Amino acid sequence: MANNRIALIDSFRFIAIVFVLFYHLTNPWVAKYPHQDFFVHIFKYGYLGVYFFFIISGFVICNTLENTTSIGSFFRKRFARLFPAMLLCTILIFLIVHLLDNENQFVNSGQIANFLPSLTFINPKLWTLLTGRNFNWINGSYWSLWVEVQFYIIVSGVYFFNTLHFRRNIFIIGIGIALSKYIPIQVLNHYERSLPGSVTAFLGSWRFYNEIFNITFFINWFLCGAVFHYLYMGVKNSSSLINIAWLLAIVLCMVKDLNDFFSDKFWEFIIAGSIMFALFLLLIYYERSLSFLQRSFICRIGVISYSIYLIHEQIGILLINKYEGLLGKWNGLSPFIVIIIVICYAEVSYRFYEKKMSKILNK
């Protein structure tokens, strides 16, 4: 089973990408959409789809590691999967922004220097720190890929360091990383005046680098996916109780993070997270209840969701604002038309470009 693609995971990707699409293409925080704020209250929680992707990634990457022979092979496969689509989408966004962005809504997307963070998947703030030159993402949505890359580095390092005790180690280390951000915060908040200047400077730097190496704020979501992977792989195994204990510990850390860093959106995360958890638990314990999600078109959109995610935001917004007038009184349909266009692009890209490039890079 480990070598087979799990159809429902692609269905979950479909759910996540649909939420993200409607959030970006119906929420007038960047541009004056023709539909104004008609959809805002319907899709304003769509950003939570990114966190669903994090859980999915934690699930899938654990499975990938178990079928990979070396850390070099793992990163070669990840590069072959991620880079071709990123290269093409970055070029297309750059070109289309220059063609359509007459009002300079996406200045960062039109600067060729910003290819560097996008094509390396590395936080622009880190490049700015290293070079002294200001960098930004070509597409603001790419921030989550830096989080993914950090998780890949951590999880692969832990796995190949000690494969036998990987499950125990990744949960201990992952929770430790999640909690580590509180050390400089708490010490500075309570003892800053009594600390030597060198210690204060060190803790201040630690807090600063937590913002750059921001996996500490998101790793719990990936860890949940890892727990679900182990529950799925050995649902009748006695170690299921241990997995559930790890899940409870991770959830407690998540609740702490949400209360401290996302308090204004606490209940949004709790409700959405509960739904995500419920979907994974149904996958593990009552898979047939989700058979309605296994439609071929749903799974296919899940398969090509990576390219959809990369390409949709700037190009979608520019297309809506430039051409919605052609629809007249039906201009409220413009986000849906753009979504269809983006899906068609992703299908062509995946079928004729990404798969072929991936095979070449994996040789």
Short mmCIF file of C-alpha atoms in Angstrom, two decimals:
data_model
loop_
_atom_site.label_atom_id
_atom_site.label_comp_id
_atom_site.label_asym_id
_atom_site.label_seq_id
_atom_site.Cartn_x
_atom_site.Cartn_y
_atom_site.Cartn_z
CA MET A 1 0.00 0.00 0.00
CA ALA A 2 2.86 2.34 0.73
CA ASN A 3 3.64 2.60 -2.97
CA ASN A 4 0.04 3.33 -3.96
CA ARG A 5 -1.37 6.81 -4.18
CA ILE A 6 -4.15 7.35 -1.65
CA ALA A 7 -7.05 8.84 -3.60
CA LEU A 8 -8.60 10.55 -0.60
CA ILE A 9 -5.39 12.46 0.08
CA ASP A 10 -5.82 14.01 -3.36
CA SER A 11 -9.44 14.73 -2.43
CA PHE A 12 -8.18 16.53 0.67
CA ARG A 13 -5.81 18.53 -1.53
CA PHE A 14 -8.84 19.46 -3.63
CA ILE A 15 -10.63 20.80 -0.56
CA ALA A 16 -7.57 22.77 0.52
CA ILE A 17 -6.91 24.35 -2.87
CA VAL A 18 -10.57 25.27 -3.40
CA PHE A 19 -10.57 27.13 -0.09
CA VAL A 20 -7.38 28.99 -1.01
CA LEU A 21 -8.64 29.83 -4.51
CA PHE A 22 -11.90 31.33 -3.34
CA TYR A 23 -10.17 33.21 -0.55
CA HIS A 24 -7.76 34.98 -2.89
CA LEU A 25 -10.12 35.46 -5.81
CA THR A 26 -13.13 36.79 -3.92
CA ASN A 27 -11.57 38.79 -1.10
CA PRO A 28 -11.03 42.47 -2.05
CA TRP A 29 -7.96 43.03 0.13
CA VAL A 30 -5.72 43.61 -2.88
CA ALA A 31 -7.99 44.95 -5.58
CA LYS A 32 -11.47 46.32 -6.22
CA TYR A 33 -13.27 43.29 -7.47
CA PRO A 34 -16.43 43.78 -9.53
CA HIS A 35 -18.39 41.80 -6.96
CA GLN A 36 -17.04 44.06 -4.18
CA ASP A 37 -17.52 42.26 -0.85
CA PHE A 38 -20.33 39.95 -1.94
CA PHE A 39 -18.32 36.78 -1.29
CA VAL A 40 -16.26 37.99 1.66
CA HIS A 41 -18.37 36.46 4.40
CA ILE A 42 -18.61 33.18 2.51
CA PHE A 43 -14.94 32.61 1.75
CA LYS A 44 -13.09 34.72 4.32
CA TYR A 45 -11.81 31.60 6.08
CA GLY A 46 -10.30 30.16 2.91
CA TYR A 47 -6.77 30.95 4.09
CA LEU A 48 -7.10 27.99 6.44
CA GLY A 49 -6.72 25.73 3.42
CA VAL A 50 -2.96 26.32 3.67
CA TYR A 51 -2.93 24.69 7.11
CA PHE A 52 -4.79 21.71 5.70
CA PHE A 53 -1.98 21.43 3.16
CA PHE A 54 0.50 21.35 6.06
CA ILE A 55 -1.30 18.41 7.67
CA ILE A 56 -1.48 16.62 4.32
CA SER A 57 2.23 17.20 3.81
CA GLY A 58 3.08 15.72 7.20
CA PHE A 59 1.07 12.62 6.28
CA VAL A 60 2.54 12.23 2.80
CA ILE A 61 6.18 13.02 3.57
CA CYS A 62 6.34 10.32 6.25
CA ASN A 63 5.12 7.83 3.67
CA THR A 64 7.66 9.14 1.14
CA LEU A 65 10.55 8.78 3.57
CA GLU A 66 9.64 5.17 4.29
CA ASN A 67 10.06 4.47 0.58
CA THR A 68 13.30 6.43 0.12
CA THR A 69 16.78 4.97 0.53
CA SER A 70 18.81 8.10 1.31
CA ILE A 71 18.49 11.75 2.21
CA GLY A 72 20.01 12.67 -1.15
CA SER A 73 17.38 10.66 -2.97
CA PHE A 74 14.65 12.30 -0.90
CA PHE A 75 15.73 15.83 -1.78
CA ARG A 76 16.28 14.93 -5.42
CA LYS A 77 12.68 13.70 -5.61
CA ARG A 78 11.39 16.79 -3.82
CA PHE A 79 13.36 19.09 -6.13
CA ALA A 80 12.16 17.22 -9.21
CA ARG A 81 8.57 17.57 -8.05
CA LEU A 82 8.64 21.19 -6.90
CA PHE A 83 11.14 23.09 -9.05
CA PRO A 84 9.82 22.67 -12.63
CA ALA A 85 6.38 24.04 -11.80
CA MET A 86 7.88 26.83 -9.70
CA LEU A 87 10.18 27.89 -12.55
CA LEU A 88 7.41 28.04 -15.13
CA CYS A 89 4.88 29.74 -12.84
CA THR A 90 7.42 32.33 -11.69
CA ILE A 91 8.27 33.24 -15.28
CA LEU A 92 4.59 33.43 -16.27
CA ILE A 93 3.69 35.62 -13.30
CA PHE A 94 6.60 37.95 -14.06
CA LEU A 95 5.57 38.29 -17.72
CA ILE A 96 1.84 38.66 -17.14
CA VAL A 97 2.33 41.23 -14.40
CA HIS A 98 4.38 43.31 -16.84
CA LEU A 99 1.62 42.95 -19.44
CA LEU A 100 -1.47 43.55 -17.30
CA ASP A 101 -0.48 45.31 -14.08
CA ASN A 102 -0.85 48.91 -15.26
CA GLU A 103 -1.71 50.12 -11.75
CA ASN A 104 1.37 48.52 -10.14
CA GLN A 105 -0.64 46.42 -7.72
CA PHE A 106 2.05 43.74 -7.71
CA VAL A 107 5.33 45.61 -7.79
CA ASN A 108 7.28 42.73 -6.23
CA SER A 109 6.07 40.34 -8.92
CA GLY A 110 7.62 42.45 -11.65
CA GLN A 111 11.14 42.55 -10.22
CA ILE A 112 13.49 39.96 -11.66
CA ALA A 113 15.63 39.97 -8.49
CA ASN A 114 12.72 38.32 -6.70
CA PHE A 115 13.23 35.20 -8.79
CA LEU A 116 15.98 34.31 -6.28
CA PRO A 117 13.84 33.59 -3.20
CA SER A 118 11.08 32.05 -5.30
CA LEU A 119 13.31 29.63 -7.20
CA THR A 120 15.31 28.68 -4.11
CA PHE A 121 12.19 28.39 -1.89
CA ILE A 122 14.08 30.41 0.72
CA ASN A 123 12.58 33.21 2.81
CA PRO A 124 13.27 36.61 1.15
CA LYS A 125 14.14 38.01 4.59
CA LEU A 126 17.05 35.59 4.78
CA TRP A 127 18.31 36.65 1.35
CA THR A 128 17.99 40.29 2.42
CA LEU A 129 19.97 39.54 5.57
CA LEU A 130 22.70 37.72 3.63
CA THR A 131 23.07 40.21 0.76
CA GLY A 132 21.92 43.55 2.17
CA ARG A 133 19.53 43.88 -0.77
CA ASN A 134 15.76 43.88 -0.36
CA PHE A 135 13.99 40.77 -1.66
CA ASN A 136 10.35 39.66 -1.74
CA TRP A 137 8.40 36.71 -3.04
CA ILE A 138 7.29 36.92 -6.67
CA ASN A 139 3.97 35.66 -5.33
CA GLY A 140 2.97 36.23 -1.71
CA SER A 141 1.44 32.75 -1.56
CA TYR A 142 4.91 31.23 -1.82
CA TRP A 143 5.55 31.89 1.88
CA SER A 144 4.17 28.45 2.70
CA LEU A 145 6.76 26.71 0.51
CA TRP A 146 9.55 28.02 2.74
CA VAL A 147 7.71 26.45 5.68
CA GLU A 148 7.49 23.18 3.73
CA VAL A 149 11.21 23.20 2.92
CA GLN A 150 12.11 23.71 6.58
CA PHE A 151 9.94 20.74 7.48
CA TYR A 152 11.61 18.61 4.79
CA ILE A 153 15.04 19.40 6.23
CA ILE A 154 13.99 18.58 9.79
CA VAL A 155 11.99 15.44 9.07
CA SER A 156 14.51 13.93 6.65
CA GLY A 157 17.40 14.65 9.00
CA VAL A 158 15.61 12.98 11.90
CA TYR A 159 14.53 10.03 9.75
CA PHE A 160 17.91 9.16 8.29
CA PHE A 161 19.75 9.82 11.56
CA ASN A 162 17.83 7.01 13.24
CA THR A 163 15.23 5.29 11.10
CA LEU A 164 14.28 2.76 13.76
CA HIS A 165 13.19 5.39 16.30
CA PHE A 166 11.99 8.00 13.83
CA ARG A 167 8.44 8.23 15.12
CA ARG A 168 9.49 8.90 18.69
CA ASN A 169 12.27 11.26 17.67
CA ILE A 170 10.28 13.40 15.23
CA PHE A 171 7.54 14.02 17.77
CA ILE A 172 9.97 14.88 20.57
CA ILE A 173 12.10 17.12 18.35
CA GLY A 174 9.09 18.63 16.60
CA ILE A 175 7.36 19.57 19.85
CA GLY A 176 10.69 20.89 21.13
CA ILE A 177 11.01 23.12 18.07
CA ALA A 178 7.44 24.33 18.53
CA LEU A 179 8.05 25.22 22.17
CA SER A 180 11.51 26.72 21.64
CA LYS A 181 10.08 30.02 20.39
CA TYR A 182 8.71 30.69 23.87
CA ILE A 183 12.15 30.73 25.50
CA PRO A 184 13.32 34.16 24.25
CA ILE A 185 9.81 35.59 24.52
CA GLN A 186 9.24 34.55 28.11
CA VAL A 187 12.75 35.35 29.34
CA LEU A 188 12.76 38.80 27.77
CA ASN A 189 9.24 39.57 28.96
CA HIS A 190 10.03 38.74 32.58
CA TYR A 191 13.76 39.25 33.08
CA GLU A 192 15.03 41.63 30.40
CA ARG A 193 15.99 44.42 32.83
CA SER A 194 18.04 42.12 35.04
CA LEU A 195 19.92 40.34 32.25
CA PRO A 196 23.40 41.24 30.97
CA GLY A 197 23.35 43.09 27.67
CA SER A 198 24.98 40.21 25.82
CA VAL A 199 22.26 37.79 26.97
CA THR A 200 19.52 40.23 26.02
CA ALA A 201 21.09 40.68 22.58
CA PHE A 202 21.32 36.90 22.12
CA LEU A 203 17.69 36.37 23.07
CA GLY A 204 16.63 39.25 20.84
CA SER A 205 18.48 37.65 17.92
CA TRP A 206 16.87 34.31 18.73
CA ARG A 207 13.43 35.90 18.61
CA PHE A 208 14.32 37.66 15.34
CA TYR A 209 15.50 34.45 13.68
CA ASN A 210 12.33 32.69 14.79
CA GLU A 211 10.53 35.04 12.39
CA ILE A 212 12.84 34.01 9.54
CA PHE A 213 13.03 30.30 10.32
CA ASN A 214 9.33 30.28 11.02
CA ILE A 215 8.74 26.52 11.06
CA THR A 216 8.46 26.82 14.84
CA PHE A 217 5.05 28.47 14.35
CA PHE A 218 3.71 25.78 11.99
CA ILE A 219 5.44 22.48 12.70
CA ASN A 220 2.59 21.21 14.88
CA TRP A 221 0.34 21.00 11.81
CA PHE A 222 2.86 18.76 10.04
CA LEU A 223 3.24 16.64 13.16
CA CYS A 224 -0.50 16.03 13.21
CA GLY A 225 -0.22 14.73 9.67
CA ALA A 226 2.60 12.43 10.78
CA VAL A 227 0.43 11.02 13.57
CA PHE A 228 -2.41 10.41 11.11
CA HIS A 229 0.05 8.62 8.83
CA TYR A 230 1.01 6.20 11.60
CA LEU A 231 -2.60 5.67 12.59
CA TYR A 232 -3.47 4.95 8.97
CA MET A 233 -0.58 2.54 8.47
CA GLY A 234 -1.25 0.54 11.63
CA VAL A 235 -4.79 1.22 12.71
CA LYS A 236 -5.07 -2.18 14.44
CA ASN A 237 -1.62 -2.00 15.97
CA SER A 238 -1.31 -1.66 19.74
CA SER A 239 0.87 1.40 19.20
CA SER A 240 -2.24 3.32 18.14
CA LEU A 241 -2.68 4.41 21.75
CA ILE A 242 0.83 5.86 21.71
CA ASN A 243 0.04 7.71 18.49
CA ILE A 244 -3.13 9.16 20.01
CA ALA A 245 -1.13 10.26 23.06
CA TRP A 246 1.31 12.06 20.75
CA LEU A 247 -1.62 13.66 18.93
CA LEU A 248 -3.05 14.97 22.19
CA ALA A 249 0.33 16.43 23.17
CA ILE A 250 0.67 18.13 19.78
CA VAL A 251 -2.87 19.51 19.97
CA LEU A 252 -2.13 21.03 23.37
CA CYS A 253 0.88 22.79 21.85
CA MET A 254 -1.26 23.98 18.94
CA VAL A 255 -3.90 25.40 21.26
CA LYS A 256 -1.16 27.24 23.17
CA ASP A 257 0.20 28.69 19.92
CA LEU A 258 -3.24 29.72 18.69
CA ASN A 259 -4.04 31.43 21.97
CA ASP A 260 -0.73 33.31 22.04
CA PHE A 261 -0.14 34.16 18.37
CA PHE A 262 -3.53 33.90 16.64
CA SER A 263 -5.90 34.89 19.43
CA ASP A 264 -8.05 37.04 17.12
CA LYS A 265 -8.67 33.98 14.95
CA PHE A 266 -8.62 31.35 17.69
CA TRP A 267 -12.07 29.88 17.09
CA GLU A 268 -11.66 29.97 13.32
CA PHE A 269 -8.64 27.72 13.68
CA ILE A 270 -10.30 25.48 16.27
CA ILE A 271 -13.39 24.86 14.14
CA ALA A 272 -11.47 24.45 10.88
CA GLY A 273 -8.85 22.27 12.56
CA SER A 274 -11.57 20.06 14.03
CA ILE A 275 -13.03 19.53 10.56
CA MET A 276 -9.59 18.68 9.16
CA PHE A 277 -9.00 16.21 11.99
CA ALA A 278 -12.42 14.67 11.43
CA LEU A 279 -11.67 14.11 7.75
CA PHE A 280 -8.41 12.34 8.54
CA LEU A 281 -10.01 10.23 11.26
CA LEU A 282 -12.73 9.20 8.82
CA LEU A 283 -10.02 8.29 6.30
CA ILE A 284 -8.35 6.11 8.94
CA TYR A 285 -11.34 4.48 10.62
CA TYR A 286 -14.29 4.77 8.23
CA GLU A 287 -12.89 5.40 4.76
CA ARG A 288 -16.02 4.41 2.87
CA SER A 289 -17.92 7.29 4.44
CA LEU A 290 -15.81 9.61 2.27
CA SER A 291 -16.44 7.74 -0.98
CA PHE A 292 -18.33 10.76 -2.31
CA LEU A 293 -15.00 12.62 -2.39
CA GLN A 294 -13.39 10.01 -4.63
CA ARG A 295 -14.82 11.38 -7.86
CA SER A 296 -12.22 11.41 -10.61
CA PHE A 297 -12.38 15.17 -11.24
CA ILE A 298 -11.98 15.91 -7.52
CA CYS A 299 -8.94 13.66 -7.23
CA ARG A 300 -7.46 15.07 -10.44
CA ILE A 301 -7.66 18.64 -9.20
CA GLY A 302 -5.96 17.44 -6.03
CA VAL A 303 -3.16 15.91 -8.10
CA ILE A 304 -2.52 19.19 -9.98
CA SER A 305 -3.17 21.45 -6.98
CA TYR A 306 0.49 22.45 -6.62
CA SER A 307 0.53 24.34 -9.93
CA ILE A 308 -2.88 25.81 -9.20
CA TYR A 309 -1.52 27.16 -5.93
CA LEU A 310 1.57 28.64 -7.57
CA ILE A 311 -0.16 30.41 -10.45
CA HIS A 312 -3.56 31.57 -9.24
CA GLU A 313 -3.17 34.69 -7.12
CA GLN A 314 -1.61 37.57 -9.06
CA ILE A 315 -2.70 36.34 -12.47
CA GLY A 316 -6.21 35.61 -11.26
CA ILE A 317 -6.64 39.02 -9.66
CA LEU A 318 -5.30 40.84 -12.72
CA LEU A 319 -7.55 38.90 -15.10
CA ILE A 320 -10.61 39.59 -12.98
CA ASN A 321 -9.98 43.30 -12.70
CA LYS A 322 -9.02 43.82 -16.33
CA TYR A 323 -11.66 41.74 -18.10
CA GLU A 324 -14.65 41.46 -15.75
CA GLY A 325 -16.38 44.23 -17.68
CA LEU A 326 -16.83 41.86 -20.60
CA LEU A 327 -19.31 39.89 -18.49
CA GLY A 328 -21.63 42.84 -17.86
CA LYS A 329 -24.13 42.12 -15.13
CA TRP A 330 -22.67 38.64 -14.79
CA ASN A 331 -19.30 39.96 -13.65
CA GLY A 332 -19.73 38.21 -10.31
CA LEU A 333 -18.94 35.00 -12.18
CA SER A 334 -15.44 36.21 -12.98
CA PRO A 335 -13.71 34.38 -10.08
CA PHE A 336 -15.27 31.11 -11.19
CA ILE A 337 -14.16 31.61 -14.79
CA VAL A 338 -10.62 32.39 -13.64
CA ILE A 339 -10.60 29.24 -11.51
CA ILE A 340 -11.53 27.18 -14.57
CA ILE A 341 -8.71 28.84 -16.56
CA VAL A 342 -6.21 28.17 -13.77
CA ILE A 343 -7.27 24.52 -13.50
CA CYS A 344 -6.89 24.08 -17.28
CA TYR A 345 -3.41 25.60 -17.12
CA ALA A 346 -2.41 23.32 -14.25
CA GLU A 347 -3.66 20.23 -16.09
CA VAL A 348 -1.68 21.07 -19.23
CA SER A 349 1.41 21.96 -17.19
CA TYR A 350 1.28 18.79 -15.13
CA ARG A 351 0.58 16.45 -18.03
CA PHE A 352 2.98 17.82 -20.64
CA TYR A 353 5.68 19.61 -18.65
CA GLU A 354 5.97 18.77 -14.95
CA LYS A 355 5.81 14.99 -15.26
CA LYS A 356 8.39 14.95 -18.05
CA MET A 357 10.74 17.33 -16.25
CA SER A 358 10.39 15.33 -13.06
CA LYS A 359 11.44 12.15 -14.86
CA ILE A 360 14.47 13.91 -16.34
CA LEU A 361 15.55 15.35 -12.99
CA ASN A 362 15.09 12.03 -11.22
CA LYS A 363 17.46 10.19 -13.56
#
